Amino acid sequence: MKRNVAAASIGALIAIVLTGASRLEAQQGKAMAALAQDPACSSTTIAAAGGPMPKGQNTIVLRYLGVSNYELAYRGQVLLFDTFYSRVWPARPLGVLASDFKRADAIFFGHGHWDHIADAPEVAQQTNAKLYGAPPTAEWLTMNGVPASQVVTWTGGETQKFNGFTVQAIHARHAGGRPEPVNKLMTLYSQLVPEFYGRPQTAEEKAGTQRLQRRGAGGPRIDSEGTLTYLITFDNGYRIVYGDTAGEPTPEQKAALASIPRTDIGIIAYTGRFNTTRQNVDSMPIVETFKPRVVLPSHHEDETGIGAHFDMPIYPLGIAVRDKFPDARTIDPLYLSALCFDTQSREFYVGK
């Protein structure tokens, strides 16, 4: 009799578990279908240029816009991270220009080097967005025509509440100097560019590149007080961490993330070492600090075509991430493609 009761209890427990699993699968399938059917998830038009906003109350749409530029759309709000969209031949075009940006609620800068901030004054004027950055970034913005009323100076620890989520600034560190062999390779590459592309830059193109490279903050303060990471915490507990440089994790970063078992999305800088195995040495400590379920790269592509940075294949990073966090996924996004995430089910959908 006791065995029959025990067997019945076990059977009931199994039935409950299976029913729960079936419900979970159904919910996940429903969430995935909703993402796939959302117009924002099939469009390659950015929200800041009038593209569709996500329909779902729990749907985030992220778009990669080159270098470390990302767009985040959620509940009728548009956030931009870094603003460098201008390209001069032989750099490949992004498919979007600085002049296309007409809408943004806020712009967040990891740091103020030219390849992160060059188009900020124009985008600020067109969108009237608030611009958030560390002191060197804020100073450069105001010196280059952005009204002081639009600029917010953060040093780390500050927060800003939005509809459905909060953004927190964390003091970070800029990546160190490149090893000398990498500098030699980049110099050699830049000398060989005419052979690679069939012609050298014209005088106008060369002047355009030089003009862009002057549009940004510089100096040692970028490392000491000029670099920020942003932790985005949604009201339901979903978390995104954004970084735009592969500096060694700071005590502030480690402290802010120590009590968080896992973040959901980590935007990880992956650049500047030419050899991807060497780059893992710099980027994996950041992954281990952020502990993301999904890894998105930043700064892994050649934004000038003349050797300022090399295109960095990210599969070595993906392998290292998988070894450290077997349940994590690494995605290499295309320019403008929608990356759609359901913050409730944690399902995601990659658009075309």
Coordinates of N, CA, C and O in Angstrom, one line a residue, residues 156-278:
G156 N 30.7 58.4 -12.1 CA 30.5 57.0 -11.7 C 29.7 56.9 -10.4 O 29.9 57.7 -9.4
G157 N 28.7 56.1 -10.4 CA 27.8 56.0 -9.2 C 26.4 56.6 -9.5 O 25.5 56.3 -8.7
E158 N 26.3 57.5 -10.4 CA 25.1 58.2 -10.7 C 24.1 57.3 -11.4 O 24.5 56.3 -12.1
T159 N 22.8 57.6 -11.3 CA 21.8 56.9 -12.0 C 20.8 57.8 -12.6 O 20.6 59.0 -12.2
Q160 N 20.1 57.3 -13.6 CA 19.0 58.1 -14.3 C 17.9 57.1 -14.6 O 18.1 56.1 -15.2
K161 N 16.7 57.5 -14.1 CA 15.5 56.6 -14.3 C 14.8 57.0 -15.6 O 14.6 58.1 -15.9
F162 N 14.4 55.9 -16.3 CA 13.6 56.1 -17.5 C 12.3 55.2 -17.3 O 12.2 54.6 -16.3
N163 N 11.5 55.2 -18.3 CA 10.2 54.4 -18.2 C 10.6 52.9 -18.3 O 10.9 52.5 -19.4
G164 N 10.6 52.2 -17.2 CA 10.8 50.8 -17.2 C 12.2 50.3 -17.0 O 12.5 49.1 -16.9
F165 N 13.2 51.3 -16.8 CA 14.5 50.9 -16.5 C 15.3 52.0 -15.9 O 14.9 53.2 -16.0
T166 N 16.5 51.7 -15.4 CA 17.4 52.7 -14.8 C 18.8 52.5 -15.3 O 19.2 51.3 -15.5
V167 N 19.5 53.6 -15.7 CA 20.9 53.5 -16.1 C 21.8 54.0 -15.0 O 21.6 55.0 -14.4
Q168 N 22.8 53.2 -14.7 CA 23.8 53.5 -13.7 C 25.1 53.6 -14.3 O 25.6 52.8 -15.1
A169 N 25.9 54.7 -14.0 CA 27.2 54.9 -14.4 C 28.2 54.2 -13.5 O 28.1 54.3 -12.3
I170 N 29.2 53.5 -14.0 CA 30.3 52.9 -13.2 C 31.6 53.3 -13.8 O 31.9 53.2 -15.0
H171 N 32.5 53.8 -12.9 CA 33.8 54.2 -13.3 C 34.6 53.0 -13.9 O 34.6 51.9 -13.3
A172 N 35.1 53.2 -15.1 CA 35.8 52.1 -15.8 C 37.2 52.6 -16.2 O 37.6 53.7 -15.9
R173 N 38.0 51.8 -16.9 CA 39.3 52.1 -17.3 C 39.5 51.9 -18.8 O 39.0 50.9 -19.4
H174 N 40.2 52.8 -19.4 CA 40.4 52.7 -20.9 C 41.5 51.6 -21.1 O 42.3 51.4 -20.3
A175 N 41.4 51.0 -22.3 CA 42.4 49.9 -22.6 C 43.8 50.5 -22.7 O 44.0 51.7 -23.1
G176 N 44.8 49.8 -22.3 CA 46.2 50.2 -22.3 C 46.7 50.3 -23.7 O 46.0 50.0 -24.7
G177 N 47.9 50.8 -23.8 CA 48.5 50.9 -25.2 C 48.7 49.6 -25.9 O 48.9 48.5 -25.2
R178 N 48.8 49.6 -27.2 CA 49.0 48.4 -27.9 C 50.4 47.9 -27.8 O 51.3 48.8 -27.8
P179 N 50.6 46.6 -27.8 CA 52.0 46.1 -27.9 C 52.7 46.6 -29.1 O 52.1 46.8 -30.2
E180 N 54.0 46.8 -29.0 CA 54.8 47.4 -30.2 C 54.7 46.6 -31.4 O 54.5 47.2 -32.5
P181 N 54.6 45.2 -31.4 CA 54.5 44.5 -32.6 C 53.1 44.8 -33.3 O 53.1 44.8 -34.6
V182 N 52.1 45.1 -32.6 CA 50.8 45.5 -33.2 C 50.9 46.8 -33.9 O 50.4 47.0 -35.0
N183 N 51.6 47.8 -33.2 CA 51.8 49.1 -33.8 C 52.6 49.0 -35.2 O 52.3 49.6 -36.1
K184 N 53.6 48.1 -35.2 CA 54.3 47.9 -36.4 C 53.5 47.3 -37.5 O 53.6 47.7 -38.7
L185 N 52.6 46.3 -37.2 CA 51.7 45.7 -38.1 C 50.7 46.8 -38.7 O 50.5 46.8 -39.9
M186 N 50.2 47.6 -37.8 CA 49.3 48.7 -38.3 C 50.0 49.7 -39.2 O 49.4 50.1 -40.1
T187 N 51.2 50.0 -38.8 CA 51.9 51.0 -39.7 C 52.2 50.4 -41.0 O 52.0 51.0 -42.1
L188 N 52.6 49.1 -41.1 CA 52.8 48.4 -42.3 C 51.5 48.4 -43.2 O 51.5 48.6 -44.4
Y189 N 50.4 48.0 -42.5 CA 49.2 47.9 -43.2 C 48.8 49.3 -43.8 O 48.3 49.3 -45.0
S190 N 48.9 50.3 -43.1 CA 48.5 51.7 -43.6 C 49.4 52.0 -44.8 O 48.9 52.7 -45.7
Q191 N 50.6 51.6 -44.8 CA 51.5 51.9 -46.0 C 51.1 51.1 -47.2 O 51.3 51.5 -48.3
L192 N 50.5 49.9 -47.0 CA 50.1 49.0 -48.0 C 48.6 49.3 -48.5 O 48.2 48.6 -49.5
V193 N 47.9 50.2 -47.9 CA 46.5 50.4 -48.2 C 46.3 50.7 -49.7 O 45.4 50.1 -50.3
P194 N 47.1 51.5 -50.4 CA 46.9 51.7 -51.8 C 46.9 50.4 -52.6 O 46.2 50.3 -53.6
E195 N 47.8 49.5 -52.2 CA 47.9 48.3 -53.0 C 46.7 47.4 -52.7 O 46.1 46.7 -53.6
F196 N 46.2 47.4 -51.4 CA 45.0 46.7 -51.1 C 43.7 47.2 -51.8 O 42.9 46.4 -52.3
Y197 N 43.6 48.5 -51.9 CA 42.3 49.1 -52.4 C 42.5 49.6 -53.8 O 41.5 50.1 -54.4
G198 N 43.6 49.5 -54.4 CA 43.8 50.0 -55.8 C 44.2 51.4 -56.0 O 44.5 51.8 -57.1
R199 N 44.0 52.2 -54.9 CA 44.4 53.6 -55.0 C 44.6 54.2 -53.6 O 44.0 53.7 -52.7
P200 N 45.4 55.2 -53.5 CA 45.5 55.9 -52.2 C 44.3 56.8 -51.9 O 43.5 57.0 -52.8
Q201 N 44.1 57.3 -50.7 CA 43.1 58.3 -50.5 C 43.4 59.5 -51.2 O 44.6 59.9 -51.4
T202 N 42.4 60.2 -51.7 CA 42.6 61.5 -52.3 C 42.9 62.5 -51.2 O 42.8 62.2 -50.0
A203 N 43.3 63.7 -51.6 CA 43.6 64.7 -50.7 C 42.4 65.1 -49.9 O 42.5 65.3 -48.6
E204 N 41.2 65.1 -50.5 CA 40.0 65.4 -49.8 C 39.7 64.3 -48.8 O 39.3 64.6 -47.6
E205 N 39.8 63.1 -49.2 CA 39.6 61.9 -48.2 C 40.5 61.9 -47.1 O 40.1 61.7 -45.9
K206 N 41.8 62.2 -47.4 CA 42.8 62.2 -46.3 C 42.5 63.4 -45.3 O 42.6 63.2 -44.1
A207 N 42.1 64.5 -45.8 CA 41.7 65.7 -45.0 C 40.5 65.3 -44.2 O 40.4 65.7 -43.0
G208 N 39.5 64.6 -44.7 CA 38.3 64.2 -44.0 C 38.7 63.2 -42.9 O 38.1 63.4 -41.7
T209 N 39.6 62.3 -43.1 CA 40.0 61.4 -42.0 C 40.7 62.2 -40.9 O 40.4 62.0 -39.7
Q210 N 41.6 63.1 -41.3 CA 42.3 63.9 -40.3 C 41.3 64.8 -39.5 O 41.5 64.9 -38.3
R211 N 40.3 65.3 -40.2 CA 39.3 66.1 -39.5 C 38.6 65.3 -38.5 O 38.3 65.8 -37.3
L212 N 38.2 64.1 -38.8 CA 37.5 63.2 -37.9 C 38.3 62.9 -36.6 O 37.9 62.9 -35.5
Q213 N 39.6 62.6 -36.9 CA 40.5 62.2 -35.8 C 40.8 63.4 -34.9 O 41.4 63.1 -33.8
R214 N 40.5 64.6 -35.2 CA 40.6 65.7 -34.3 C 39.4 66.0 -33.5 O 39.4 66.8 -32.6
R215 N 38.3 65.3 -33.8 CA 37.0 65.5 -33.1 C 36.8 64.6 -31.9 O 36.1 63.6 -32.0
G216 N 37.5 64.9 -30.9 CA 37.3 64.1 -29.7 C 38.3 64.6 -28.6 O 39.2 65.3 -28.8
A217 N 38.0 64.1 -27.4 CA 38.8 64.4 -26.2 C 40.1 63.5 -26.2 O 40.1 62.4 -26.9
G218 N 41.1 63.9 -25.5 CA 42.3 63.1 -25.5 C 43.0 63.3 -24.1 O 42.5 64.0 -23.2
G219 N 44.2 62.8 -24.0 CA 45.0 63.0 -22.9 C 44.8 61.9 -21.8 O 43.9 61.1 -21.9
P220 N 45.7 62.0 -20.8 CA 45.7 60.9 -19.7 C 44.4 60.9 -18.9 O 44.1 59.9 -18.3
R221 N 43.6 62.0 -18.9 CA 42.4 62.0 -18.1 C 41.4 61.0 -18.6 O 40.5 60.6 -17.9
I222 N 41.5 60.6 -19.9 CA 40.5 59.6 -20.4 C 40.6 58.3 -19.6 O 39.6 57.7 -19.3
D223 N 41.8 58.0 -19.2 CA 41.9 56.7 -18.4 C 41.6 57.0 -16.9 O 40.9 56.2 -16.3
S224 N 42.1 58.1 -16.4 CA 42.0 58.3 -14.9 C 40.5 58.6 -14.5 O 40.1 58.2 -13.5
E225 N 39.8 59.4 -15.3 CA 38.5 59.9 -14.9 C 37.5 60.0 -16.1 O 36.4 60.5 -15.9
G226 N 37.9 59.5 -17.3 CA 37.2 59.8 -18.5 C 36.4 58.6 -19.1 O 35.9 58.7 -20.2
T227 N 36.4 57.4 -18.4 CA 35.8 56.3 -19.0 C 34.7 55.7 -18.1 O 34.9 55.6 -16.9
L228 N 33.6 55.4 -18.7 CA 32.4 54.8 -17.9 C 31.9 53.6 -18.5 O 31.9 53.4 -19.8
T229 N 31.4 52.7 -17.7 CA 30.6 51.6 -18.1 C 29.1 51.9 -17.6 O 28.9 52.6 -16.6
Y230 N 28.1 51.4 -18.4 CA 26.7 51.6 -18.0 C 26.0 50.3 -17.7 O 26.0 49.4 -18.6
L231 N 25.4 50.2 -16.6 CA 24.6 49.1 -16.2 C 23.1 49.5 -16.3 O 22.7 50.5 -15.7
I232 N 22.4 48.8 -17.2 CA 21.0 49.2 -17.4 C 20.1 48.1 -16.8 O 20.2 46.9 -17.2
T233 N 19.4 48.4 -15.8 CA 18.6 47.5 -15.0 C 17.1 47.8 -15.3 O 16.6 48.9 -15.0
F234 N 16.4 46.8 -15.9 CA 15.0 46.9 -16.1 C 14.2 46.6 -14.9 O 14.7 45.9 -14.0
D235 N 13.0 47.1 -14.8 CA 12.1 47.0 -13.6 C 11.9 45.5 -13.3 O 11.6 45.2 -12.1
N236 N 11.9 44.6 -14.3 CA 11.7 43.2 -14.0 C 12.9 42.4 -13.7 O 12.9 41.2 -13.6
G237 N 14.1 43.1 -13.6 CA 15.3 42.5 -13.2 C 16.3 42.2 -14.4 O 17.4 41.7 -14.1
Y238 N 15.8 42.4 -15.6 CA 16.7 42.1 -16.8 C 17.8 43.2 -16.8 O 17.6 44.3 -16.4
R239 N 19.0 42.8 -17.2 CA 20.2 43.7 -17.1 C 21.0 43.6 -18.3 O 21.3 42.5 -18.9
I240 N 21.4 44.8 -18.8 CA 22.4 45.0 -19.9 C 23.6 45.8 -19.3 O 23.4 46.8 -18.6
V241 N 24.8 45.4 -19.7 CA 26.0 46.1 -19.3 C 26.7 46.6 -20.6 O 26.9 45.7 -21.5
Y242 N 27.0 47.8 -20.7 CA 27.6 48.4 -21.9 C 29.0 48.9 -21.6 O 29.2 49.7 -20.7
G243 N 30.0 48.5 -22.4 CA 31.3 49.0 -22.3 C 31.9 49.3 -23.7 O 31.6 48.5 -24.6
D244 N 32.8 50.3 -23.9 CA 33.3 50.6 -25.2 C 34.8 50.6 -25.3 O 35.4 51.0 -26.3
T245 N 35.4 50.0 -24.2 CA 36.9 49.9 -24.3 C 37.3 48.7 -23.4 O 36.6 48.4 -22.4
A246 N 38.4 48.0 -23.8 CA 38.8 46.8 -23.1 C 39.8 47.0 -22.0 O 40.8 46.3 -21.9
G247 N 39.6 48.0 -21.2 CA 40.5 48.2 -20.0 C 40.2 47.2 -18.9 O 39.2 46.6 -18.8
E248 N 41.2 47.0 -18.1 CA 41.1 46.1 -17.0 C 40.0 46.5 -16.1 O 39.8 47.6 -15.8
P249 N 39.1 45.5 -15.7 CA 38.0 45.9 -14.8 C 38.5 46.6 -13.6 O 39.4 46.3 -12.9
T250 N 37.7 47.7 -13.2 CA 38.0 48.5 -12.1 C 37.4 47.9 -10.8 O 36.4 47.1 -10.9
P251 N 37.9 48.3 -9.6 CA 37.2 47.9 -8.4 C 35.7 48.3 -8.4 O 34.9 47.6 -7.8
E252 N 35.4 49.5 -9.0 CA 34.0 49.9 -9.0 C 33.2 49.0 -9.9 O 32.0 48.7 -9.5
Q253 N 33.7 48.6 -11.0 CA 33.0 47.6 -11.8 C 32.7 46.3 -11.1 O 31.6 45.7 -11.1
K254 N 33.8 45.8 -10.5 CA 33.7 44.5 -9.8 C 32.7 44.6 -8.6 O 31.9 43.7 -8.4
A255 N 32.7 45.8 -7.9 CA 31.8 45.9 -6.8 C 30.4 46.0 -7.2 O 29.4 45.4 -6.6
A256 N 30.1 46.8 -8.3 CA 28.7 47.0 -8.8 C 28.1 45.7 -9.3 O 26.9 45.5 -9.2
L257 N 28.9 44.8 -9.8 CA 28.4 43.5 -10.4 C 28.6 42.3 -9.5 O 28.1 41.2 -9.9
A258 N 29.3 42.5 -8.4 CA 29.6 41.3 -7.6 C 28.3 40.6 -7.0 O 28.2 39.4 -6.9
S259 N 27.3 41.4 -6.7 CA 26.1 40.8 -6.1 C 25.1 40.4 -7.2 O 24.0 39.9 -6.8
I260 N 25.4 40.5 -8.5 CA 24.5 40.1 -9.5 C 25.0 38.8 -10.1 O 26.1 38.7 -10.7
P261 N 24.2 37.7 -9.9 CA 24.7 36.4 -10.3 C 25.0 36.4 -11.8 O 26.0 35.8 -12.2
R262 N 24.1 36.9 -12.7 CA 24.4 37.0 -14.1 C 23.7 38.3 -14.7 O 22.6 38.7 -14.2
T263 N 24.3 38.9 -15.6 CA 23.6 39.9 -16.4 C 23.1 39.2 -17.7 O 23.5 38.1 -18.0
D264 N 22.1 39.8 -18.3 CA 21.5 39.2 -19.5 C 22.2 39.5 -20.8 O 22.4 38.6 -21.7
I265 N 22.7 40.7 -21.0 CA 23.5 41.1 -22.2 C 24.7 41.8 -21.7 O 24.6 42.8 -21.0
G266 N 25.8 41.4 -22.3 CA 27.1 42.2 -22.0 C 27.6 42.7 -23.4 O 27.8 41.8 -24.3
I267 N 27.8 44.0 -23.5 CA 28.4 44.5 -24.7 C 29.9 44.7 -24.4 O 30.2 45.6 -23.6
I268 N 30.7 43.9 -25.0 CA 32.1 43.7 -24.6 C 33.0 44.3 -25.7 O 33.0 43.9 -26.9
A269 N 34.0 45.2 -25.3 CA 34.9 45.7 -26.3 C 35.9 44.7 -26.6 O 36.4 43.9 -25.8
Y270 N 36.3 44.6 -28.0 CA 37.1 43.6 -28.5 C 37.9 44.1 -29.6 O 37.5 44.1 -30.8
T271 N 39.0 44.8 -29.3 CA 39.7 45.5 -30.4 C 41.2 45.8 -30.0 O 41.6 45.7 -28.9
G272 N 41.9 46.1 -31.1 CA 43.2 46.7 -30.9 C 44.4 45.9 -30.7 O 45.5 46.4 -30.6
R273 N 44.3 44.5 -30.8 CA 45.5 43.7 -30.6 C 45.9 42.9 -31.8 O 46.8 42.2 -31.8
F274 N 45.1 43.0 -32.9 CA 45.4 42.4 -34.1 C 45.2 40.9 -34.0 O 44.5 40.3 -34.8
N275 N 45.9 40.3 -33.1 CA 45.7 38.8 -32.9 C 44.6 38.6 -31.9 O 44.6 39.1 -30.7
T276 N 43.6 37.8 -32.3 CA 42.4 37.7 -31.4 C 42.7 36.9 -30.2 O 42.1 37.1 -29.1
T277 N 43.7 36.0 -30.2 CA 44.0 35.2 -29.0 C 44.6 36.2 -28.0 O 44.2 36.1 -26.8
R278 N 45.4 37.1 -28.4 CA 45.9 38.1 -27.5 C 44.8 39.0 -26.9 O 44.8 39.4 -25.8

